[in-house]
């Protein structure tokens, strides 16, 4: 009798365990089926070196969400291209549907993109451009016209000085440059330099590296001021370096935005706050909200549609007098 009870108990336990296994298996099959309907995107991001970059990442997360039909994998390269290359290879091994790259620099992409092409994985490049021998290695690029931004900065500066009655004065310019070899650095430098050289009274007296980072921007500005204390214009190739420059200028007892005009790029919220305080004169917009465009492109690619090779985002110019009105409208 006792043996019979034990046997019944064992059968009951075994049934429960089997039922549990069946439920788990069915649950896994359900998850797998759901995941198969999602577009898996691997995003090789540069890092989180600036407010702009953080906004760019958040835009990707919002647009490439499960609710929108995506599964997003993000790799933070911490501003090192070798980390990005490794991330792309990891995405290839995971057989993602689409790879998105925000490249640290333009060069050095041929080999790993050939690997992606051999694996049949389309690549979308965002923000900074890449330089490859065969442009079929990537499907399309989404970003800003950086040369246009540079020209816009020069044109605005000349008009601003004319409005102040200083249009014919001799102006000494310091340029705080972003990561060397990045598309933003290359384009903004070229655009600004070519536009400003038309005016003989504007002289670039110093160009220092700031890597788009606030602390490095401050050190670069300190060096510029030590070498040439008569600088009256700063071109900071992003807002965060401009914030560093503001700190350095204030520490020597000068007033940023007044004694030294500061022209910046990106137009993040903090830049509008600095303009309202009178410490920043203008910020040329570089729109980081690439997520919706990337999501649209990814869906088109997966459905077999063709997409334009180059896709520019819309951007504006925001001088200090518009800052108070525009700040509530900023999304980043």
mmCIF file of C-alpha atoms in Angstrom:
data_model
loop_
_atom_site.group_PDB
_atom_site.id
_atom_site.type_symbol
_atom_site.label_atom_id
_atom_site.label_comp_id
_atom_site.label_asym_id
_atom_site.label_seq_id
_atom_site.Cartn_x
_atom_site.Cartn_y
_atom_site.Cartn_z
ATOM 1 C CA UNK A 1 0.000 0.000 0.000
ATOM 2 C CA UNK A 2 2.842 2.286 0.990
ATOM 3 C CA UNK A 3 4.673 1.486 -2.265
ATOM 4 C CA UNK A 4 1.535 2.313 -4.245
ATOM 5 C CA UNK A 5 1.292 5.736 -2.568
ATOM 6 C CA UNK A 6 4.935 6.432 -3.319
ATOM 7 C CA UNK A 7 4.427 5.382 -6.948
ATOM 8 C CA UNK A 8 1.385 7.671 -7.301
ATOM 9 C CA UNK A 9 3.344 10.542 -5.717
ATOM 10 C CA UNK A 10 6.260 10.013 -8.131
ATOM 11 C CA UNK A 11 3.912 9.937 -11.120
ATOM 12 C CA UNK A 12 2.236 13.153 -9.913
ATOM 13 C CA UNK A 13 5.578 14.938 -9.462
ATOM 14 C CA UNK A 14 6.764 13.742 -12.858
ATOM 15 C CA UNK A 15 3.559 15.006 -14.469
ATOM 16 C CA UNK A 16 3.998 18.421 -12.874
ATOM 17 C CA UNK A 17 7.619 18.603 -14.014
ATOM 18 C CA UNK A 18 6.672 17.563 -17.535
ATOM 19 C CA UNK A 19 3.881 20.102 -17.597
ATOM 20 C CA UNK A 20 6.339 22.741 -16.385
ATOM 21 C CA UNK A 21 8.762 21.803 -19.164
ATOM 22 C CA UNK A 22 5.990 21.976 -21.731
ATOM 23 C CA UNK A 23 4.878 25.401 -20.539
ATOM 24 C CA UNK A 24 8.471 26.680 -20.573
ATOM 25 C CA UNK A 25 9.042 25.296 -24.052
ATOM 26 C CA UNK A 26 5.832 26.811 -25.376
ATOM 27 C CA UNK A 27 6.729 30.133 -23.731
ATOM 28 C CA UNK A 28 10.131 30.079 -25.415
ATOM 29 C CA UNK A 29 8.552 29.248 -28.745
ATOM 30 C CA UNK A 30 6.147 32.169 -28.288
ATOM 31 C CA UNK A 31 8.996 34.569 -27.487
ATOM 32 C CA UNK A 32 10.981 33.285 -30.420
ATOM 33 C CA UNK A 33 8.020 33.788 -32.741
ATOM 34 C CA UNK A 34 7.544 37.332 -31.470
ATOM 35 C CA UNK A 35 11.221 38.148 -31.880
ATOM 36 C CA UNK A 36 11.186 36.863 -35.435
ATOM 37 C CA UNK A 37 8.685 39.591 -36.296
ATOM 38 C CA UNK A 38 11.033 42.289 -34.977
ATOM 39 C CA UNK A 39 13.787 43.937 -37.028
ATOM 40 C CA UNK A 40 17.006 43.466 -35.078
ATOM 41 C CA UNK A 41 19.269 46.502 -35.316
ATOM 42 C CA UNK A 42 22.836 46.654 -34.027
ATOM 43 C CA UNK A 43 23.894 50.239 -33.272
ATOM 44 C CA UNK A 44 27.620 50.985 -32.915
ATOM 45 C CA UNK A 45 27.550 54.332 -31.115
ATOM 46 C CA UNK A 46 30.637 56.514 -30.545
ATOM 47 C CA UNK A 47 30.007 57.047 -26.848
ATOM 48 C CA UNK A 48 28.418 59.654 -24.579
ATOM 49 C CA UNK A 49 30.957 62.455 -24.888
ATOM 50 C CA UNK A 50 28.445 65.279 -25.260
ATOM 51 C CA UNK A 51 24.840 66.331 -24.735
ATOM 52 C CA UNK A 52 24.364 65.936 -28.486
ATOM 53 C CA UNK A 53 25.564 62.319 -28.442
ATOM 54 C CA UNK A 54 23.308 61.430 -25.523
ATOM 55 C CA UNK A 55 20.315 62.920 -27.366
ATOM 56 C CA UNK A 56 21.303 60.963 -30.469
ATOM 57 C CA UNK A 57 21.319 57.689 -28.518
ATOM 58 C CA UNK A 58 17.979 58.445 -26.854
ATOM 59 C CA UNK A 59 16.423 59.206 -30.239
ATOM 60 C CA UNK A 60 17.551 55.799 -31.494
ATOM 61 C CA UNK A 61 16.161 54.053 -28.424
ATOM 62 C CA UNK A 62 12.776 55.738 -28.780
ATOM 63 C CA UNK A 63 12.400 55.138 -32.512
ATOM 64 C CA UNK A 64 13.881 51.634 -32.635
ATOM 65 C CA UNK A 65 11.699 50.273 -29.840
ATOM 66 C CA UNK A 66 9.846 46.981 -29.558
ATOM 67 C CA UNK A 67 6.576 48.912 -29.866
ATOM 68 C CA UNK A 68 7.763 50.187 -33.250
ATOM 69 C CA UNK A 69 8.781 46.712 -34.418
ATOM 70 C CA UNK A 70 12.484 46.675 -33.530
ATOM 71 C CA UNK A 71 14.928 44.941 -31.235
ATOM 72 C CA UNK A 72 17.840 47.337 -30.624
ATOM 73 C CA UNK A 73 21.326 46.295 -29.559
ATOM 74 C CA UNK A 74 23.613 49.219 -28.625
ATOM 75 C CA UNK A 75 27.383 49.186 -28.247
ATOM 76 C CA UNK A 76 29.178 52.163 -26.650
ATOM 77 C CA UNK A 77 32.627 52.491 -28.240
ATOM 78 C CA UNK A 78 33.857 55.055 -25.708
ATOM 79 C CA UNK A 79 35.258 57.071 -28.616
ATOM 80 C CA UNK A 80 37.558 54.279 -29.768
ATOM 81 C CA UNK A 81 37.212 53.038 -33.326
ATOM 82 C CA UNK A 82 38.658 49.620 -32.501
ATOM 83 C CA UNK A 83 35.741 49.126 -30.112
ATOM 84 C CA UNK A 84 33.326 49.999 -32.908
ATOM 85 C CA UNK A 85 34.961 47.540 -35.280
ATOM 86 C CA UNK A 86 34.640 44.808 -32.673
ATOM 87 C CA UNK A 87 30.988 45.749 -32.099
ATOM 88 C CA UNK A 88 30.203 45.496 -35.820
ATOM 89 C CA UNK A 89 31.816 42.044 -35.948
ATOM 90 C CA UNK A 90 29.759 41.015 -32.926
ATOM 91 C CA UNK A 91 26.591 42.195 -34.680
ATOM 92 C CA UNK A 92 27.555 40.189 -37.751
ATOM 93 C CA UNK A 93 28.047 37.049 -35.647
ATOM 94 C CA UNK A 94 24.641 37.648 -34.038
ATOM 95 C CA UNK A 95 23.103 37.857 -37.534
ATOM 96 C CA UNK A 96 21.295 41.144 -36.927
ATOM 97 C CA UNK A 97 19.060 42.454 -39.713
ATOM 98 C CA UNK A 98 20.583 45.940 -39.981
ATOM 99 C CA UNK A 99 23.759 47.547 -38.660
ATOM 100 C CA UNK A 100 23.849 51.268 -37.816
ATOM 101 C CA UNK A 101 27.207 52.982 -37.292
ATOM 102 C CA UNK A 102 27.983 56.457 -35.945
ATOM 103 C CA UNK A 103 31.695 56.324 -36.856
ATOM 104 C CA UNK A 104 34.415 57.821 -34.665
ATOM 105 C CA UNK A 105 36.445 58.768 -37.749
ATOM 106 C CA UNK A 106 35.939 58.498 -41.496
ATOM 107 C CA UNK A 107 38.744 56.074 -42.381
ATOM 108 C CA UNK A 108 39.439 52.422 -41.602
ATOM 109 C CA UNK A 109 36.058 50.887 -42.407
ATOM 110 C CA UNK A 110 36.649 48.925 -45.624
ATOM 111 C CA UNK A 111 37.488 45.514 -44.136
ATOM 112 C CA UNK A 112 34.737 45.219 -41.538
ATOM 113 C CA UNK A 113 32.092 46.593 -43.924
ATOM 114 C CA UNK A 114 33.135 44.025 -46.505
ATOM 115 C CA UNK A 115 32.477 41.405 -43.828
ATOM 116 C CA UNK A 116 29.003 42.866 -43.250
ATOM 117 C CA UNK A 117 28.327 42.891 -46.983
ATOM 118 C CA UNK A 118 29.448 39.246 -47.311
ATOM 119 C CA UNK A 119 27.029 38.403 -44.501
ATOM 120 C CA UNK A 120 24.227 40.151 -46.384
ATOM 121 C CA UNK A 121 23.646 42.750 -43.648
ATOM 122 C CA UNK A 122 22.819 46.306 -44.816
ATOM 123 C CA UNK A 123 24.644 49.169 -43.080
ATOM 124 C CA UNK A 124 23.244 52.623 -42.295
ATOM 125 C CA UNK A 125 25.820 55.277 -41.405
ATOM 126 C CA UNK A 126 24.633 58.154 -39.192
ATOM 127 C CA UNK A 127 26.079 61.518 -38.186
ATOM 128 C CA UNK A 128 29.698 61.273 -39.338
ATOM 129 C CA UNK A 129 30.525 60.012 -42.820
ATOM 130 C CA UNK A 130 32.874 57.168 -43.728
ATOM 131 C CA UNK A 131 35.532 57.056 -46.417
ATOM 132 C CA UNK A 132 35.600 53.725 -48.298
ATOM 133 C CA UNK A 133 36.845 52.701 -51.744
ATOM 134 C CA UNK A 134 33.510 51.042 -52.559
ATOM 135 C CA UNK A 135 30.459 52.999 -51.422
ATOM 136 C CA UNK A 136 28.245 49.963 -51.963
ATOM 137 C CA UNK A 137 29.615 48.743 -48.620
ATOM 138 C CA UNK A 138 26.992 50.870 -46.909
ATOM 139 C CA UNK A 139 23.367 51.365 -47.895
ATOM 140 C CA UNK A 140 22.952 55.028 -46.972
ATOM 141 C CA UNK A 141 24.052 57.863 -44.734
ATOM 142 C CA UNK A 142 21.887 60.083 -42.496
ATOM 143 C CA UNK A 143 23.254 63.299 -41.024
ATOM 144 C CA UNK A 144 24.146 66.966 -41.285
ATOM 145 C CA UNK A 145 25.811 69.053 -43.964
ATOM 146 C CA UNK A 146 28.829 69.996 -41.850
ATOM 147 C CA UNK A 147 30.469 72.206 -44.455
ATOM 148 C CA UNK A 148 27.239 74.174 -44.719
ATOM 149 C CA UNK A 149 27.232 74.546 -40.930
ATOM 150 C CA UNK A 150 30.797 75.909 -41.045
ATOM 151 C CA UNK A 151 29.922 78.437 -43.738
ATOM 152 C CA UNK A 152 26.831 79.483 -41.802
ATOM 153 C CA UNK A 153 28.980 80.157 -38.723
ATOM 154 C CA UNK A 154 31.348 82.400 -40.710
ATOM 155 C CA UNK A 155 28.516 84.301 -42.385
ATOM 156 C CA UNK A 156 26.741 84.856 -39.080
ATOM 157 C CA UNK A 157 29.937 86.066 -37.396
ATOM 158 C CA UNK A 158 30.637 88.672 -40.090
ATOM 159 C CA UNK A 159 27.068 90.017 -39.945
ATOM 160 C CA UNK A 160 27.155 90.060 -36.154
ATOM 161 C CA UNK A 161 30.369 92.109 -36.058
ATOM 162 C CA UNK A 162 28.954 94.514 -38.645
ATOM 163 C CA UNK A 163 25.837 94.996 -36.502
ATOM 164 C CA UNK A 164 28.079 95.805 -33.525
ATOM 165 C CA UNK A 165 29.908 98.413 -35.561
ATOM 166 C CA UNK A 166 33.060 96.284 -35.588
ATOM 167 C CA UNK A 167 32.834 94.972 -39.122
ATOM 168 C CA UNK A 168 36.110 96.556 -40.247
ATOM 169 C CA UNK A 169 38.049 95.819 -37.021
ATOM 170 C CA UNK A 170 40.779 93.212 -36.892
ATOM 171 C CA UNK A 171 39.439 90.043 -35.260
ATOM 172 C CA UNK A 172 41.574 87.244 -33.835
ATOM 173 C CA UNK A 173 39.908 83.845 -33.889
ATOM 174 C CA UNK A 174 40.554 80.688 -31.874
ATOM 175 C CA UNK A 175 39.042 77.447 -33.170
ATOM 176 C CA UNK A 176 38.343 74.596 -30.760
ATOM 177 C CA UNK A 177 38.282 71.514 -32.966
ATOM 178 C CA UNK A 178 36.449 68.248 -32.460
ATOM 179 C CA UNK A 179 37.845 64.760 -32.951
ATOM 180 C CA UNK A 180 40.405 64.924 -35.762
ATOM 181 C CA UNK A 181 39.283 62.923 -38.780
ATOM 182 C CA UNK A 182 35.608 63.009 -37.851
ATOM 183 C CA UNK A 183 33.210 64.310 -40.481
ATOM 184 C CA UNK A 184 31.971 67.098 -38.206
ATOM 185 C CA UNK A 185 35.516 68.340 -37.596
ATOM 186 C CA UNK A 186 36.498 68.089 -41.255
ATOM 187 C CA UNK A 187 33.343 69.740 -42.607
ATOM 188 C CA UNK A 188 33.027 72.527 -40.055
ATOM 189 C CA UNK A 189 36.719 73.383 -40.347
ATOM 190 C CA UNK A 190 36.632 73.459 -44.135
ATOM 191 C CA UNK A 191 33.352 75.353 -44.367
ATOM 192 C CA UNK A 192 34.323 78.009 -41.838
ATOM 193 C CA UNK A 193 37.903 78.495 -43.037
ATOM 194 C CA UNK A 194 36.914 78.832 -46.692
ATOM 195 C CA UNK A 195 34.137 81.306 -45.897
ATOM 196 C CA UNK A 196 36.096 83.494 -43.464
ATOM 197 C CA UNK A 197 39.228 83.812 -45.618
ATOM 198 C CA UNK A 198 37.276 86.165 -47.889
ATOM 199 C CA UNK A 199 37.594 88.755 -45.128
ATOM 200 C CA UNK A 200 41.177 89.913 -44.594
ATOM 201 C CA UNK A 201 40.468 91.454 -41.188
ATOM 202 C CA UNK A 202 39.530 88.047 -39.706
ATOM 203 C CA UNK A 203 42.590 86.062 -38.637
ATOM 204 C CA UNK A 204 42.658 82.511 -37.284
ATOM 205 C CA UNK A 205 45.429 82.716 -34.693
ATOM 206 C CA UNK A 206 44.973 79.330 -32.973
ATOM 207 C CA UNK A 207 43.400 75.925 -33.670
ATOM 208 C CA UNK A 208 43.359 73.537 -30.722
ATOM 209 C CA UNK A 209 41.983 70.037 -30.243
ATOM 210 C CA UNK A 210 39.084 69.576 -27.807
ATOM 211 C CA UNK A 211 37.593 66.227 -28.967
ATOM 212 C CA UNK A 212 34.027 67.557 -28.508
ATOM 213 C CA UNK A 213 34.528 67.213 -24.710
ATOM 214 C CA UNK A 214 33.884 70.044 -22.237
ATOM 215 C CA UNK A 215 36.962 69.511 -20.057
ATOM 216 C CA UNK A 216 39.221 69.312 -23.105
ATOM 217 C CA UNK A 217 37.541 72.386 -24.559
ATOM 218 C CA UNK A 218 38.413 74.291 -21.403
ATOM 219 C CA UNK A 219 42.063 73.222 -21.541
ATOM 220 C CA UNK A 220 42.252 74.107 -25.238
ATOM 221 C CA UNK A 221 40.806 77.555 -24.526
ATOM 222 C CA UNK A 222 43.244 78.105 -21.646
ATOM 223 C CA UNK A 223 46.130 77.319 -23.993
ATOM 224 C CA UNK A 224 44.780 79.694 -26.649
ATOM 225 C CA UNK A 225 44.435 82.558 -24.164
ATOM 226 C CA UNK A 226 47.909 82.003 -22.741
ATOM 227 C CA UNK A 227 49.420 82.162 -26.214
ATOM 228 C CA UNK A 228 47.257 85.047 -27.415
ATOM 229 C CA UNK A 229 45.286 87.021 -24.795
ATOM 230 C CA UNK A 230 43.861 89.319 -27.495
ATOM 231 C CA UNK A 231 41.590 86.650 -28.997
ATOM 232 C CA UNK A 232 38.120 88.141 -29.427
ATOM 233 C CA UNK A 233 36.310 85.313 -31.236
ATOM 234 C CA UNK A 234 35.979 81.612 -30.390
ATOM 235 C CA UNK A 235 34.614 79.041 -32.824
ATOM 236 C CA UNK A 236 33.817 75.956 -30.758
ATOM 237 C CA UNK A 237 32.930 72.982 -32.943
ATOM 238 C CA UNK A 238 30.321 71.830 -30.448
ATOM 239 C CA UNK A 239 28.407 73.262 -27.499
ATOM 240 C CA UNK A 240 30.225 71.253 -24.854
ATOM 241 C CA UNK A 241 33.601 72.670 -25.870
ATOM 242 C CA UNK A 242 31.983 76.111 -25.846
ATOM 243 C CA UNK A 243 30.923 75.543 -22.226
ATOM 244 C CA UNK A 244 34.540 74.692 -21.404
ATOM 245 C CA UNK A 245 35.697 77.829 -23.201
ATOM 246 C CA UNK A 246 33.233 79.926 -21.176
ATOM 247 C CA UNK A 247 34.757 78.607 -17.953
ATOM 248 C CA UNK A 248 38.292 79.389 -19.120
ATOM 249 C CA UNK A 249 37.347 82.905 -20.243
ATOM 250 C CA UNK A 250 35.611 83.696 -16.954
ATOM 251 C CA UNK A 251 38.605 82.474 -14.968
ATOM 252 C CA UNK A 252 40.825 85.172 -16.519
ATOM 253 C CA UNK A 253 38.290 87.861 -15.670
ATOM 254 C CA UNK A 254 36.795 88.378 -19.120
ATOM 255 C CA UNK A 255 33.131 88.142 -20.089
ATOM 256 C CA UNK A 256 32.237 85.378 -22.569
ATOM 257 C CA UNK A 257 29.734 86.556 -25.145
ATOM 258 C CA UNK A 258 30.816 90.184 -24.678
ATOM 259 C CA UNK A 259 34.610 90.548 -24.463
ATOM 260 C CA UNK A 260 34.973 87.394 -26.547
ATOM 261 C CA UNK A 261 32.262 86.352 -29.005
ATOM 262 C CA UNK A 262 31.519 82.632 -28.941
ATOM 263 C CA UNK A 263 30.086 80.768 -31.910
ATOM 264 C CA UNK A 264 29.120 77.144 -31.316
ATOM 265 C CA UNK A 265 27.467 74.141 -32.965
ATOM 266 C CA UNK A 266 24.759 71.614 -31.994
ATOM 267 C CA UNK A 267 22.108 73.857 -30.322
ATOM 268 C CA UNK A 268 21.417 71.663 -27.297
ATOM 269 C CA UNK A 269 19.210 72.970 -24.463
ATOM 270 C CA UNK A 270 22.176 73.985 -22.329
ATOM 271 C CA UNK A 271 23.420 76.188 -25.177
ATOM 272 C CA UNK A 272 20.115 78.103 -25.130
ATOM 273 C CA UNK A 273 20.478 78.556 -21.382
ATOM 274 C CA UNK A 274 24.014 79.897 -21.905
ATOM 275 C CA UNK A 275 22.709 82.284 -24.575
ATOM 276 C CA UNK A 276 19.974 83.538 -22.246
ATOM 277 C CA UNK A 277 22.711 84.260 -19.674
ATOM 278 C CA UNK A 278 24.577 86.232 -22.350
ATOM 279 C CA UNK A 279 27.599 83.908 -22.338
ATOM 280 C CA UNK A 280 27.130 82.365 -25.796
ATOM 281 C CA UNK A 281 26.319 84.359 -28.915
ATOM 282 C CA UNK A 282 24.968 81.759 -31.340
ATOM 283 C CA UNK A 283 24.635 78.017 -31.818
ATOM 284 C CA UNK A 284 24.397 76.467 -35.275
ATOM 285 C CA UNK A 285 22.033 73.524 -35.075
ATOM 286 C CA UNK A 286 23.213 69.984 -35.672
ATOM 287 C CA UNK A 287 20.101 67.849 -35.319
ATOM 288 C CA UNK A 288 20.800 64.613 -33.346
ATOM 289 C CA UNK A 289 17.292 63.170 -33.656
ATOM 290 C CA UNK A 290 18.145 60.584 -36.295
ATOM 291 C CA UNK A 291 16.073 57.766 -34.818
ATOM 292 C CA UNK A 292 12.808 58.259 -36.764
ATOM 293 C CA UNK A 293 14.640 58.551 -40.100
ATOM 294 C CA UNK A 294 16.750 55.454 -39.350
ATOM 295 C CA UNK A 295 13.643 53.486 -38.354
ATOM 296 C CA UNK A 296 11.906 54.470 -41.585
ATOM 297 C CA UNK A 297 14.954 53.506 -43.662
ATOM 298 C CA UNK A 298 15.389 50.168 -41.875
ATOM 299 C CA UNK A 299 11.780 49.197 -42.575
ATOM 300 C CA UNK A 300 12.131 50.165 -46.226
ATOM 301 C CA UNK A 301 15.321 48.120 -46.569
ATOM 302 C CA UNK A 302 13.734 45.068 -44.959
ATOM 303 C CA UNK A 303 10.733 45.336 -47.289
ATOM 304 C CA UNK A 304 13.020 45.475 -50.330
ATOM 305 C CA UNK A 305 12.529 49.170 -51.126
ATOM 306 C CA UNK A 306 15.353 51.379 -52.373
ATOM 307 C CA UNK A 307 16.485 54.402 -50.334
ATOM 308 C CA UNK A 308 18.425 57.576 -51.156
ATOM 309 C CA UNK A 309 22.170 57.276 -50.563
ATOM 310 C CA UNK A 310 22.524 60.634 -48.770
ATOM 311 C CA UNK A 311 19.837 61.939 -46.451
ATOM 312 C CA UNK A 312 20.340 65.316 -44.772
ATOM 313 C CA UNK A 313 18.402 66.369 -41.677
ATOM 314 C CA UNK A 314 16.831 69.817 -41.312
ATOM 315 C CA UNK A 315 18.672 72.360 -39.161
ATOM 316 C CA UNK A 316 18.558 76.022 -38.136
ATOM 317 C CA UNK A 317 20.661 78.877 -36.759
ATOM 318 C CA UNK A 318 19.856 80.170 -33.257
ATOM 319 C CA UNK A 319 21.386 83.510 -32.144
ATOM 320 C CA UNK A 320 21.136 84.588 -28.518
ATOM 321 C CA UNK A 321 18.217 86.954 -29.078
ATOM 322 C CA UNK A 322 15.992 83.991 -30.021
ATOM 323 C CA UNK A 323 17.080 81.738 -27.142
ATOM 324 C CA UNK A 324 14.372 82.553 -24.596
ATOM 325 C CA UNK A 325 11.621 81.998 -27.149
ATOM 326 C CA UNK A 326 13.097 78.798 -28.573
ATOM 327 C CA UNK A 327 14.225 77.040 -25.361
ATOM 328 C CA UNK A 328 10.783 75.581 -24.506
ATOM 329 C CA UNK A 329 10.651 73.995 -27.966
ATOM 330 C CA UNK A 330 13.951 72.124 -27.699
ATOM 331 C CA UNK A 331 13.732 68.346 -27.516
ATOM 332 C CA UNK A 332 17.410 67.840 -26.671
#
